[in-house]
Coordinates of C-alpha atoms in Angstrom, one line a residue:
X214 CA 209.8 -37.7 -8.1
X215 CA 207.5 -35.2 -7.4
X216 CA 209.1 -32.8 -10.3
X217 CA 208.4 -35.5 -13.0
X218 CA 205.2 -36.2 -11.9
X219 CA 204.2 -32.2 -12.1
X220 CA 206.3 -32.2 -15.6
X221 CA 204.4 -35.4 -16.6
X222 CA 200.9 -33.8 -15.6
X223 CA 201.4 -30.5 -16.7
X224 CA 202.3 -32.2 -20.0
X225 CA 198.8 -34.0 -20.7
X226 CA 197.0 -30.8 -19.3
X227 CA 198.7 -29.1 -22.5
X228 CA 198.5 -31.6 -24.9
X229 CA 194.3 -31.4 -24.0
X230 CA 194.3 -28.2 -25.1
X231 CA 196.7 -29.1 -28.0
X232 CA 197.3 -25.3 -28.9
X233 CA 200.7 -24.2 -29.9
X234 CA 199.7 -20.9 -27.4
X235 CA 200.0 -23.9 -24.0
X236 CA 203.0 -25.7 -25.5
X237 CA 204.6 -22.7 -25.6
X238 CA 203.2 -21.9 -21.9
X239 CA 204.5 -25.1 -21.5
X240 CA 207.9 -25.2 -22.2
X241 CA 208.4 -21.2 -20.5
X242 CA 207.0 -23.2 -17.0
X243 CA 209.3 -26.5 -18.1
X244 CA 211.8 -25.9 -20.1
X245 CA 213.9 -28.3 -18.3
X246 CA 210.6 -31.4 -18.2
X247 CA 211.7 -34.6 -20.6
X248 CA 208.5 -33.5 -23.0
X249 CA 210.5 -30.3 -23.8
X250 CA 211.6 -31.8 -27.2
X251 CA 207.7 -33.0 -28.0
X252 CA 206.3 -29.6 -26.8
X253 CA 208.6 -27.8 -28.7
X254 CA 208.4 -30.2 -31.8
X255 CA 204.1 -29.5 -31.5
X256 CA 204.4 -26.5 -30.7
X257 CA 206.7 -25.4 -33.9
X258 CA 204.2 -27.5 -35.8
X259 CA 200.8 -25.8 -34.8
X260 CA 202.1 -22.7 -35.0
X261 CA 202.9 -23.4 -38.5
X262 CA 199.5 -24.3 -39.3
X263 CA 197.9 -21.8 -37.4
X264 CA 199.5 -19.2 -39.8
X265 CA 198.8 -21.6 -42.6
X266 CA 195.3 -22.4 -42.5
X267 CA 192.9 -20.8 -44.9
X268 CA 196.1 -20.4 -47.4
X269 CA 196.1 -17.0 -46.9
X270 CA 199.4 -15.6 -48.1
X271 CA 199.5 -12.7 -46.0
X272 CA 199.5 -14.8 -42.4
X273 CA 202.3 -16.8 -44.6
X274 CA 204.1 -13.8 -45.6
X275 CA 203.8 -12.3 -41.8
X276 CA 205.4 -16.1 -40.4
X277 CA 208.2 -16.1 -41.8
X278 CA 208.7 -12.2 -41.1
X279 CA 208.3 -13.5 -37.3
X280 CA 210.0 -17.0 -37.3
X281 CA 211.9 -17.4 -40.2
X282 CA 214.6 -19.4 -38.3
X283 CA 211.2 -22.3 -38.1
X284 CA 211.3 -25.5 -39.0
X285 CA 208.5 -24.5 -40.6
X286 CA 210.1 -22.2 -42.5
X287 CA 210.4 -23.9 -46.1
X288 CA 207.4 -26.0 -46.5
X289 CA 205.8 -22.0 -46.0
X290 CA 207.6 -20.7 -48.5
X291 CA 206.4 -23.7 -51.0
X292 CA 203.4 -22.3 -49.8
X293 CA 204.2 -18.9 -50.6
X294 CA 205.3 -20.1 -53.8
X295 CA 202.5 -22.5 -54.5
X296 CA 199.8 -19.4 -53.8
X297 CA 201.3 -16.5 -55.8
X298 CA 201.6 -18.8 -59.1
X299 CA 197.8 -20.0 -58.9
X300 CA 197.6 -21.0 -63.2
X301 CA 201.5 -20.9 -63.2
X302 CA 201.8 -18.3 -66.4
X303 CA 205.4 -16.9 -67.0
X304 CA 203.4 -13.7 -65.5
X305 CA 203.1 -14.8 -62.2
X306 CA 206.1 -16.8 -62.0
X307 CA 208.2 -13.7 -62.6
X308 CA 206.2 -11.4 -60.4
X309 CA 207.1 -14.2 -57.9
X310 CA 210.3 -13.9 -58.3
X311 CA 210.6 -10.3 -58.2
X312 CA 208.5 -10.4 -55.0
X313 CA 210.6 -12.9 -53.2
X314 CA 214.2 -13.1 -54.0
X315 CA 215.0 -15.0 -50.7
X316 CA 212.8 -17.4 -51.4
X317 CA 213.9 -20.8 -51.9
X318 CA 211.9 -22.0 -55.2
X319 CA 213.1 -19.1 -57.3
X320 CA 215.3 -21.3 -59.0
X321 CA 212.3 -23.0 -60.2
X322 CA 210.6 -20.3 -61.0
X323 CA 213.0 -19.2 -63.7
X324 CA 213.6 -22.5 -64.7
X325 CA 209.7 -22.2 -65.4
X326 CA 209.8 -18.9 -66.8
X327 CA 212.0 -20.2 -69.4
X328 CA 210.6 -23.9 -70.2
X329 CA 207.2 -22.0 -70.5
X330 CA 208.6 -19.0 -72.9
X331 CA 211.5 -21.0 -75.0
X332 CA 208.7 -23.2 -75.8
X333 CA 209.7 -24.9 -79.2
X334 CA 212.8 -24.5 -78.2
X335 CA 214.0 -22.8 -81.1
X336 CA 217.0 -20.2 -81.5
X337 CA 214.9 -17.3 -82.2
X338 CA 212.8 -17.7 -78.8
X339 CA 215.9 -18.9 -76.8
X340 CA 217.5 -15.7 -78.3
X341 CA 214.2 -13.5 -77.3
X342 CA 213.9 -14.7 -73.8
X343 CA 217.5 -13.6 -73.1
X344 CA 216.1 -10.0 -74.4
X345 CA 213.4 -9.6 -72.4
X346 CA 215.0 -11.0 -69.5
X347 CA 218.4 -9.9 -68.3
X348 CA 217.8 -10.6 -65.0
X349 CA 217.9 -14.1 -65.6
X350 CA 221.0 -15.6 -63.0
X351 CA 221.9 -18.6 -65.9
X352 CA 223.0 -16.5 -68.7
X353 CA 225.1 -19.2 -69.6
X354 CA 223.1 -22.0 -69.6
X355 CA 221.2 -19.5 -72.5
X356 CA 224.2 -19.6 -74.9
X357 CA 224.7 -23.6 -74.3
X358 CA 221.1 -23.8 -75.2
X359 CA 221.6 -21.4 -78.1
X360 CA 224.2 -24.1 -80.0
X361 CA 221.9 -27.1 -79.0
X362 CA 218.5 -26.3 -80.5
X363 CA 220.4 -26.0 -83.8
X364 CA 222.2 -29.5 -82.7
X365 CA 220.9 -33.0 -84.7
X366 CA 220.8 -35.6 -82.4
X367 CA 219.9 -39.1 -83.3
X368 CA 218.4 -41.8 -81.1
X369 CA 221.6 -45.0 -80.7
X370 CA 221.9 -48.2 -79.0
X371 CA 223.7 -49.9 -76.9
X372 CA 223.6 -53.3 -75.0
X373 CA 219.8 -52.8 -75.2
X374 CA 219.9 -49.2 -73.6
X375 CA 219.7 -45.6 -75.4
X376 CA 221.0 -42.0 -75.9
X377 CA 221.7 -39.6 -78.6
X378 CA 224.3 -38.6 -80.4
X379 CA 225.0 -35.9 -82.8
X380 CA 225.8 -35.1 -87.0
X381 CA 229.3 -36.1 -86.4
X382 CA 228.8 -39.4 -83.9
X383 CA 229.7 -37.8 -80.9
X384 CA 228.4 -39.5 -78.5
X385 CA 226.0 -36.4 -76.5
X386 CA 223.7 -38.0 -74.4
X387 CA 225.3 -42.0 -73.3
X388 CA 223.3 -44.8 -73.5
X389 CA 221.1 -45.1 -69.8
X390 CA 217.6 -45.0 -70.8
X391 CA 215.4 -48.5 -71.8
X392 CA 214.3 -46.5 -74.8
X393 CA 213.9 -42.7 -76.3
X394 CA 212.0 -41.0 -78.9
X395 CA 212.7 -38.0 -81.2
X396 CA 213.7 -34.3 -80.0
X397 CA 210.7 -32.3 -80.2
X398 CA 210.4 -28.8 -78.6
X399 CA 214.1 -29.5 -76.7
X400 CA 212.6 -32.3 -75.1
X401 CA 212.9 -36.0 -75.4
X402 CA 210.4 -38.4 -73.9
X403 CA 212.4 -40.8 -72.5
X404 CA 212.0 -44.7 -70.2
X405 CA 214.2 -45.7 -67.1
X406 CA 213.1 -48.4 -64.9
X407 CA 209.8 -48.4 -66.2
X408 CA 208.7 -45.3 -65.5
X409 CA 208.8 -42.3 -68.8
X410 CA 210.2 -38.4 -68.4
X411 CA 211.9 -36.2 -70.5
X412 CA 215.3 -34.9 -70.7
X413 CA 217.1 -32.1 -72.1
X414 CA 219.0 -31.7 -75.4
X415 CA 222.1 -31.1 -72.1
X416 CA 221.1 -34.7 -71.2
X417 CA 219.9 -33.3 -68.1
X418 CA 216.2 -35.4 -67.0
X419 CA 213.9 -31.9 -68.2
X420 CA 210.8 -33.4 -66.1
X421 CA 210.9 -36.8 -63.5
X422 CA 210.3 -39.8 -64.4
X423 CA 207.0 -39.7 -62.9
X424 CA 205.1 -41.0 -65.7
X425 CA 203.8 -45.1 -66.8
X426 CA 203.8 -43.3 -70.2
X427 CA 205.1 -40.5 -72.4
X428 CA 204.9 -38.9 -75.4
X429 CA 206.3 -36.0 -77.3
X430 CA 205.9 -32.4 -77.0
X431 CA 203.8 -30.3 -79.9
X432 CA 202.6 -27.2 -78.9
X433 CA 204.1 -26.9 -75.5
X434 CA 201.6 -30.3 -74.5
X435 CA 202.3 -33.6 -73.9
X436 CA 200.5 -36.6 -73.1
X437 CA 201.3 -38.7 -70.0
X438 CA 200.0 -42.1 -68.5
X439 CA 199.9 -42.3 -64.8
X440 CA 198.0 -46.1 -63.9
X441 CA 195.2 -46.2 -66.2
X442 CA 194.7 -42.5 -67.4
X443 CA 196.0 -39.8 -69.6
X444 CA 196.6 -36.7 -68.8
X445 CA 198.8 -33.9 -70.7
X446 CA 202.0 -31.6 -69.1
X447 CA 203.2 -28.9 -70.1
X448 CA 207.2 -27.7 -70.4
X449 CA 207.9 -27.4 -66.8
X450 CA 206.1 -31.3 -66.0
X451 CA 202.9 -29.4 -64.1
X452 CA 199.8 -31.6 -64.9
X453 CA 197.6 -28.9 -66.7
X454 CA 194.9 -31.8 -67.4
X455 CA 194.6 -34.3 -64.5
X456 CA 195.3 -37.8 -65.5
X457 CA 191.9 -38.9 -65.4
X458 CA 190.8 -39.3 -68.4
X459 CA 190.8 -42.9 -70.8
X460 CA 191.8 -40.6 -73.8
X461 CA 193.1 -37.3 -74.5
X462 CA 193.5 -35.3 -78.0
X463 CA 195.4 -32.4 -78.9
X464 CA 194.7 -29.0 -78.5
X465 CA 192.9 -27.0 -81.1
X466 CA 191.6 -23.6 -80.5
X467 CA 192.7 -24.0 -76.8
X468 CA 190.2 -26.9 -76.4
X469 CA 191.5 -30.2 -76.1
X470 CA 189.0 -32.6 -77.2
X471 CA 189.0 -35.3 -73.2
X472 CA 187.0 -39.4 -73.5
X473 CA 186.0 -40.6 -69.8
X474 CA 183.9 -43.5 -69.5
X475 CA 183.2 -43.5 -73.1
X476 CA 181.9 -39.5 -73.4
X477 CA 183.3 -37.5 -74.7
X478 CA 183.9 -33.5 -73.6
X479 CA 186.6 -30.6 -74.0
X480 CA 189.0 -28.8 -71.6
X481 CA 190.8 -25.2 -71.5
X482 CA 194.5 -25.3 -71.6
X483 CA 194.2 -24.6 -67.5
X484 CA 193.3 -28.1 -67.2
X485 CA 189.3 -27.0 -66.6
X486 CA 186.3 -28.6 -67.8
X487 CA 184.9 -25.9 -70.1
X488 CA 182.3 -28.6 -72.0
X489 CA 180.8 -31.4 -70.2
X490 CA 181.6 -35.1 -71.0
X491 CA 178.0 -36.0 -72.8
X492 CA 178.6 -36.7 -76.0
X493 CA 179.3 -40.2 -77.5
X494 CA 181.8 -38.2 -80.3
X495 CA 183.4 -34.9 -80.6
X496 CA 186.2 -33.3 -82.7
X497 CA 188.7 -30.6 -83.2
X498 CA 187.7 -26.7 -82.7
X499 CA 188.3 -25.6 -86.3
X500 CA 186.7 -21.4 -87.1
X501 CA 184.9 -21.5 -83.4
X502 CA 183.1 -24.6 -83.8
X503 CA 183.3 -28.1 -83.9
X504 CA 181.2 -31.4 -84.5
X505 CA 179.8 -33.9 -82.0
X506 CA 177.3 -36.6 -81.8
X507 CA 174.0 -36.9 -80.4
X508 CA 172.2 -39.9 -80.7
X509 CA 173.8 -41.5 -83.4
X510 CA 173.6 -38.0 -85.2
X511 CA 176.6 -35.2 -86.0
X512 CA 175.7 -31.7 -85.5
X513 CA 177.7 -28.6 -84.4
X514 CA 178.7 -26.7 -81.1
X515 CA 180.4 -23.4 -80.6
X516 CA 183.5 -23.4 -77.8
X517 CA 180.5 -22.7 -74.9
X518 CA 178.9 -25.9 -75.7
X519 CA 175.9 -24.4 -77.4
X520 CA 174.2 -27.0 -80.3
X521 CA 174.5 -24.3 -82.8
X522 CA 173.7 -26.8 -85.8
X523 CA 171.5 -29.3 -85.2
X524 CA 172.7 -33.2 -84.7
X525 CA 170.4 -33.9 -87.9
X526 CA 173.9 -35.2 -90.7
X527 CA 175.3 -39.1 -90.4
X528 CA 179.1 -37.9 -90.8
X529 CA 180.6 -34.5 -91.4
X530 CA 184.0 -33.1 -90.9
X531 CA 185.3 -30.0 -89.2
X532 CA 184.9 -26.3 -90.7
X533 CA 187.9 -25.8 -93.3
X534 CA 187.9 -21.9 -94.7
X535 CA 184.4 -21.7 -93.6
X536 CA 182.5 -24.9 -95.3
X537 CA 182.3 -29.0 -94.5
X538 CA 181.6 -31.8 -96.0
X539 CA 178.5 -33.8 -93.7
X540 CA 176.5 -36.4 -95.3
X541 CA 172.9 -37.6 -94.7
X542 CA 171.8 -40.9 -95.8
X543 CA 174.6 -42.4 -98.1
X544 CA 174.6 -38.3 -100.1
X545 CA 176.7 -36.0 -99.7
X546 CA 176.4 -32.2 -99.0
X547 CA 178.2 -29.0 -98.6
X548 CA 177.7 -27.0 -95.5
X549 CA 178.1 -23.2 -94.7
X550 CA 178.9 -22.2 -91.0
X551 CA 175.3 -20.6 -90.2
X552 CA 173.4 -24.2 -90.7
X553 CA 172.7 -22.8 -94.2
X554 CA 173.2 -26.1 -97.0
X555 CA 175.6 -24.3 -99.8
X556 CA 175.0 -27.5 -101.7
X557 CA 172.1 -30.3 -100.9
X558 CA 173.0 -33.8 -99.6
X559 CA 171.8 -35.0 -103.3
X560 CA 175.9 -36.3 -104.1
X561 CA 177.1 -39.4 -104.2
X562 CA 181.1 -38.3 -103.3
X563 CA 182.0 -34.9 -102.6
X564 CA 186.1 -35.5 -102.1
X565 CA 188.7 -33.8 -99.8
X566 CA 189.5 -29.9 -101.5
X567 CA 193.1 -29.8 -102.5
X568 CA 194.0 -26.6 -104.5
X569 CA 190.9 -25.2 -104.0
X570 CA 188.7 -27.8 -105.7
X571 CA 186.9 -31.0 -104.6
X572 CA 186.3 -34.1 -107.0
X573 CA 182.2 -34.4 -106.7
X574 CA 179.9 -37.2 -108.0
X575 CA 176.9 -37.9 -109.3
X576 CA 175.3 -40.9 -111.0
X577 CA 178.8 -42.1 -112.1
X578 CA 179.7 -39.0 -113.4
X579 CA 182.4 -36.3 -112.0
X580 CA 183.4 -33.2 -112.1
X581 CA 184.8 -30.4 -109.5
X582 CA 183.2 -27.7 -107.8
X583 CA 184.8 -25.3 -105.6
X584 CA 184.4 -23.7 -101.6
X585 CA 181.7 -21.6 -102.9
X586 CA 179.4 -24.5 -104.6
X587 CA 180.1 -23.4 -107.8
X588 CA 180.9 -25.5 -110.6
X589 CA 184.3 -25.4 -111.8
X590 CA 183.9 -28.3 -113.9
X591 CA 180.6 -29.6 -114.9
X592 CA 180.2 -33.4 -114.5
X593 CA 181.3 -34.9 -117.9
X594 CA 183.4 -37.2 -116.7
X595 CA 183.7 -41.0 -116.0
X596 CA 183.1 -42.1 -112.4
X597 CA 186.4 -44.3 -111.2
X598 CA 186.2 -45.2 -107.4
X599 CA 190.1 -45.0 -106.9
X600 CA 190.6 -41.9 -109.3
X601 CA 187.2 -39.6 -107.5
X602 CA 188.5 -40.9 -103.4
X603 CA 192.4 -40.5 -103.7
X604 CA 193.1 -37.8 -106.7
X605 CA 192.0 -34.6 -107.1
X606 CA 194.2 -31.6 -107.9
X607 CA 198.0 -31.7 -107.7
X608 CA 200.2 -28.8 -109.2
X609 CA 196.8 -27.3 -110.7
X610 CA 195.5 -30.4 -113.0
X611 CA 193.9 -33.7 -112.2
X612 CA 193.5 -36.8 -114.2
X613 CA 189.7 -37.5 -115.6
X614 CA 188.2 -40.2 -118.0
X615 CA 185.8 -40.2 -120.2
X616 CA 184.5 -42.7 -122.8
X617 CA 188.0 -44.3 -124.1
X618 CA 190.3 -41.1 -123.8
X619 CA 192.1 -40.4 -120.7
X620 CA 194.1 -36.9 -119.8
X621 CA 193.9 -33.9 -117.2
X622 CA 192.0 -31.1 -116.3
X623 CA 193.3 -28.2 -115.2
X624 CA 191.6 -25.7 -112.5
X625 CA 190.2 -23.0 -115.1
X626 CA 188.4 -26.3 -117.0
X627 CA 190.7 -26.5 -119.4
X628 CA 190.6 -30.7 -120.7
X629 CA 193.3 -32.3 -122.8
X630 CA 192.0 -36.0 -123.3
X631 CA 194.3 -39.3 -125.2
X632 CA 192.2 -41.5 -126.9
X633 CA 195.2 -44.2 -127.5
X634 CA 196.0 -44.3 -123.5
X635 CA 194.3 -46.3 -121.2
X636 CA 196.2 -44.8 -118.1
X637 CA 198.7 -41.7 -117.6
X638 CA 200.7 -39.9 -115.2
X639 CA 201.1 -35.9 -115.0
X640 CA 204.4 -34.3 -117.5
X641 CA 207.1 -34.3 -115.9
X642 CA 210.5 -33.0 -116.4
X643 CA 209.1 -32.9 -120.1
X644 CA 207.9 -35.9 -120.4
X645 CA 204.4 -38.4 -119.7
X646 CA 204.5 -41.8 -118.8
X647 CA 201.7 -42.8 -120.7
X648 CA 200.1 -47.1 -121.3
X649 CA 198.9 -48.2 -124.2
X650 CA 197.5 -51.0 -124.9
X651 CA 198.4 -53.0 -121.6
X652 CA 202.4 -51.8 -121.8
X653 CA 204.3 -48.5 -120.6
X654 CA 206.2 -46.1 -122.0
X655 CA 207.0 -42.3 -122.2
X656 CA 205.6 -39.8 -124.7
X657 CA 206.9 -35.6 -124.9
X658 CA 204.2 -32.9 -125.5
X659 CA 203.5 -33.8 -128.7
X660 CA 202.6 -37.0 -127.9
X661 CA 205.5 -38.3 -129.8
X662 CA 206.9 -41.9 -128.7
X663 CA 209.8 -41.0 -126.8
X664 CA 210.9 -44.2 -124.4
X665 CA 209.1 -48.0 -125.7
X666 CA 205.8 -49.0 -124.9
X667 CA 207.5 -51.5 -123.1
X668 CA 207.2 -51.7 -119.5
X669 CA 205.0 -53.4 -117.0
X670 CA 205.2 -50.0 -115.2
X671 CA 206.2 -46.8 -115.4
X672 CA 206.2 -44.2 -112.3
X673 CA 207.2 -39.8 -113.5
X674 CA 210.9 -39.1 -114.1
X675 CA 212.7 -37.7 -111.0
X676 CA 216.4 -36.2 -111.0
X677 CA 216.4 -37.0 -114.5
X678 CA 215.6 -41.2 -113.7
X679 CA 212.2 -42.8 -114.0
X680 CA 211.3 -46.0 -112.0
X681 CA 210.6 -48.5 -114.3
X682 CA 209.3 -52.6 -113.9
X683 CA 209.5 -55.3 -116.4
X684 CA 209.5 -58.9 -115.6
X685 CA 208.8 -58.3 -111.8
X686 CA 211.9 -56.4 -111.7
X687 CA 212.8 -52.6 -111.0
X688 CA 214.8 -50.3 -112.7
X689 CA 215.9 -47.3 -113.7
X690 CA 215.1 -45.0 -117.5
X691 CA 216.9 -42.3 -118.4
X692 CA 215.4 -39.6 -120.9
X693 CA 216.8 -41.2 -123.8
X694 CA 215.8 -44.3 -122.9
X695 CA 218.5 -46.0 -121.9
X696 CA 218.2 -48.3 -118.3
X697 CA 220.7 -46.3 -116.4
X698 CA 219.9 -48.7 -113.8
X699 CA 219.3 -52.8 -114.8
X700 CA 215.9 -54.0 -113.8
X701 CA 217.3 -56.2 -111.3
X702 CA 216.0 -54.6 -107.8
X703 CA 213.2 -56.4 -106.4
X704 CA 211.8 -53.3 -105.0
X705 CA 213.1 -49.5 -105.5
X706 CA 212.2 -46.1 -104.6
X707 CA 212.2 -42.9 -106.8
X708 CA 215.4 -40.7 -106.8
X709 CA 215.7 -38.4 -104.1
X710 CA 218.5 -35.7 -103.9
X711 CA 220.5 -38.0 -105.7
X712 CA 219.9 -41.0 -103.9
X713 CA 217.9 -44.0 -105.1
X714 CA 216.6 -46.5 -102.3
X715 CA 216.9 -50.5 -103.5
X716 CA 216.8 -54.0 -102.2
X717 CA 218.1 -57.5 -104.0
X718 CA 217.3 -60.7 -102.7
X719 CA 220.3 -60.0 -99.6
X720 CA 219.0 -56.4 -98.7
X721 CA 218.5 -53.0 -99.1
X722 CA 220.7 -50.8 -100.1
X723 CA 221.7 -46.8 -101.7
X724 CA 222.5 -46.8 -105.2
X725 CA 223.5 -43.6 -106.8
X726 CA 221.5 -42.5 -110.8
X727 CA 224.1 -44.3 -112.8
X728 CA 223.6 -48.0 -110.3
X729 CA 227.0 -47.1 -108.2
X730 CA 226.8 -48.4 -104.7
X731 CA 227.1 -46.3 -102.6
X732 CA 225.7 -49.0 -99.6
X733 CA 225.6 -52.5 -100.2
X734 CA 222.3 -54.4 -100.5
X735 CA 223.0 -56.2 -97.1
X736 CA 220.8 -53.9 -94.6
X737 CA 217.2 -55.1 -93.3
X738 CA 216.3 -51.8 -92.9
X739 CA 217.4 -48.4 -94.4
X740 CA 216.0 -45.3 -93.2
X741 CA 216.8 -41.0 -94.1
X742 CA 217.3 -39.2 -90.9
X743 CA 217.7 -35.9 -92.8
X744 CA 219.4 -35.4 -96.6
X745 CA 222.5 -37.1 -96.6
X746 CA 222.4 -39.2 -93.0
X747 CA 221.2 -42.6 -92.6
X748 CA 219.6 -45.4 -90.0
X749 CA 220.8 -48.5 -91.1
X750 CA 220.0 -52.5 -89.5
X751 CA 221.8 -55.2 -89.7
X752 CA 221.1 -58.8 -87.5
X753 CA 218.9 -56.4 -85.2
X754 CA 222.1 -54.1 -84.6
X755 CA 222.1 -50.3 -85.5
X756 CA 224.3 -47.6 -87.4
X757 CA 224.2 -44.3 -88.6
X758 CA 226.3 -43.2 -92.1
X759 CA 226.7 -40.2 -93.9
X760 CA 226.4 -40.9 -97.8
X761 CA 228.0 -37.7 -98.5
X762 CA 231.6 -38.8 -96.6
X763 CA 231.0 -42.1 -97.4
X764 CA 231.6 -43.1 -93.8
X765 CA 230.1 -44.6 -90.8
X766 CA 229.8 -41.9 -88.2
X767 CA 228.9 -44.1 -85.3
X768 CA 228.1 -48.0 -85.3
X769 CA 226.3 -50.2 -82.3
X770 CA 228.5 -52.7 -81.1
X771 CA 228.4 -55.7 -82.8
X772 CA 227.3 -53.9 -85.8
X773 CA 228.6 -56.1 -88.5
X774 CA 229.8 -53.6 -91.9

């Protein structure tokens, strides 16, 4: 009884001192005390905390060297790992695996090196990794990933769960997920138990299901949501931009726009705030500059957040090749990066640059300018709002109107105008779709009628067929003007790779250029997933079909052909 009281009092005194040295002395003095187990636990914890305080790498190394059997050795190894890779770069991870080969985090470090290096998961990147890191311990996985990197995988569904099949229809990833996105940069965002994560083409969970929402990877980063806020992760799953923002936009020139409490700012790829959230709106960096909005007006900042072009505009676009379209009030101009106006804000419209030229409008007349602000085609064509806003140069020519004439102008300013036509398309396959007296037909380069003006609408030729519409139905004519595909469809798309997507009262189908059925018009939805592969949906069920082989590759349970 006296020994027990002695031990109890000694332990209380030790706890009052509460140091690992005190617990060590207690254990040495009273090894058989009933308090010895608790004393040992407290000794081990306080000993580790003493070495770990201050996050000193040298102290942690000393602890592991001196106390390798400590129950806190794993924690010490984790701390060494964390302190060795503060920026989580490939260089830091590789230095870690070389310096601490016995650390329990070496496998994680190697996996992170591999994930970051291979980036977009192309065969070139994977092969490059193999050559640069011959000491990578899991060489067998590289060979498997090379095969997977070129393998096409398509989402499939059974019993309301999702997985993936390859281009032969073989199930590669079982249907075990609540939802899946397409693979992007080797990973697919997926959902399970109301959480989002990422799986690899091997079927392994690459980034755990720890998020409330997730989007696919782009340029090495993916948008994720935790609670009500968004962050960005890298290919290792590390939150490089913390989930504290209301919105995050993709990186551009190593800066990402972030929104917090309705204010816009920028972060870098380390997640550090580079420009504070103080703007009403902000755009991506382009050419080292980005637009911002202050007091309702647009201006431009540099990468340091300095306002280099005053906020005096009512709208601007990002700089492209040294110039940006800007607007003051209702009038447009062109701005140089120096802040000098290349073209003053005195025009009713300046359209997007297409093939180096942009539509410019003033006093209901339209012309074209280049990026130097020079008029390549003068303001002498009639302004047509839809044409000015959605038109522009394509394949070296642009449609124009002048008085009762319509035609084309090329990038050198050469004009071809036709008095007899109300509307037209650029020539394709030697024929031009034109409208005359309200009806559409086709003429050749000499304006000789090749296909009579008898259609409600015509579209340009593609792959030897031109889509036409008459009496509310769509069909296709050939170069001779024959109805190769009768006007019998409610809707039709132009032929591509020999396939025409058409619709009847019964649903969507696919025909060949001679109106032979490849797939009957019975499907609710048809989506091309590749040149010869289509995803079919009928009565809420899915299937994949190979158009060349004319066979189903995979069908969801209950799918009706």
